[in-house]
Structure formats: C-alpha cells, structure tokens
Amino acid sequence: MFENEYTLIMIKPDAVADGHTGSIIKRIEDEGFRVRAIKYVRLSKAQAKEFYKIHKERPFFNELTEFIASGHLVAACLERANAVEHWRKVIGATNPEEADEGTIRKLFARSKGENAVHGSDSVENAQIETDFFFSRMELVKE
Ligand code: IDP
Ligand code: MG
C-alpha cells in the first residue's frame, strides 16, 4: 500500500511559531501519508540558501532564505501513492489568497512568502530535498 512515492515537506517557521505543527501533522495522517522520517531543526542562512538554490535568481531569494532561517521548522519525508502531486493539492497555491478552501495554506499561511508549508514539485526534487535533510540511516524505506 505504501510502496509508491515519496515527497519532502516542511512545516515552515511561521506555522511552527503560530502553533500549527500538530494540526498539520494530523492532516498528513488524515490524507493517508506515512511519515518515513521527521525532524525539528533550525537552518542557518547558508543552509537555507543551499536548500532553495533553484530560486537564487528570483527577486524574493533573500527574503525567502531569511525567513526559512528565522526559526525552527519541521522537515519530513512522506510516503503515499502519488505523494508529490497529492501533497501539492493538499497545501494549495503559493499565495494563500489564491489557495482553495480547506488547503493548508488557506487555513494557516500568513502571506505568499510566509506560507506555512513546503512541498517538493517533482519526484526528482523530492529525492534531492530528502537527501538534504536526512541521512541514509534516518530513512528506512521498507
Ligand atoms: P511553492 O512553494 O508553492 O512551490 P515557489 O514558487 O517554488 O512556490 O516559491 C518557493 C517559496 O518562495 C514559496 O513557497 C514562498 O515561501 C516563497 N515565495 C514565492 N514567491 C514569493 C514572493 O513573491 N514573495 C516572497 N516570497 C515568495
Ligand atoms: Mg516550489
């Protein structure tokens, strides 16, 4: 049942600080994901720049990496059928004002930048992002 796909998610510093960690983890379980690895961690600015290097030319890169390094976050590797696409559907549009009702960003995001959660945008990037946060020892995929 769970052998299908993996995605890397973050509960970003805004949602952790606002006390939404438990609600979001409950939603993860309710949506049928299995948590394969999880950690509570604060990134340095350099680590945030490494994680988001795909966006380094974007005008919001400095704002984004300052925000991600501003407090503790929760990173997790989730398993589910169609995990990448399903999580993107559950979190909603980048800008909470454009996100569908009931999505995590609609419910919990502060703004387009401080938008509560991350989700990998492809299976390939999920692997890269999972390797950023978790060692082989921490990921037992069986
Ligand atoms: P995504 O998280 O929905 O995939 P991306 O376009 O990949 O959105 O952007 C990555 C992250 O950068 C967003 O989740 C958000 O935190 C931040 N971001 C995106 N656009 C803006 C913006 O216009 N201003 C500030 N931050 C932004
Ligand atoms: Mg993205």
Tab-separated table of N, CA and C in Angstrom, residues 61 100-101:
chain	number	residue	atom	x	y	z
A	61	PHE	N	14.596	35.877	-3.271
A	61	PHE	CA	15.513	34.865	-2.710
A	61	PHE	C	16.023	35.248	-1.320
A	100	ASP	N	-7.229	27.211	-2.579
A	100	ASP	CA	-8.600	26.712	-2.405
A	100	ASP	C	-8.951	26.585	-0.921
A	101	GLU	N	-10.250	26.702	-0.646
A	101	GLU	CA	-10.758	26.489	0.717
A	101	GLU	C	-10.320	25.117	1.227
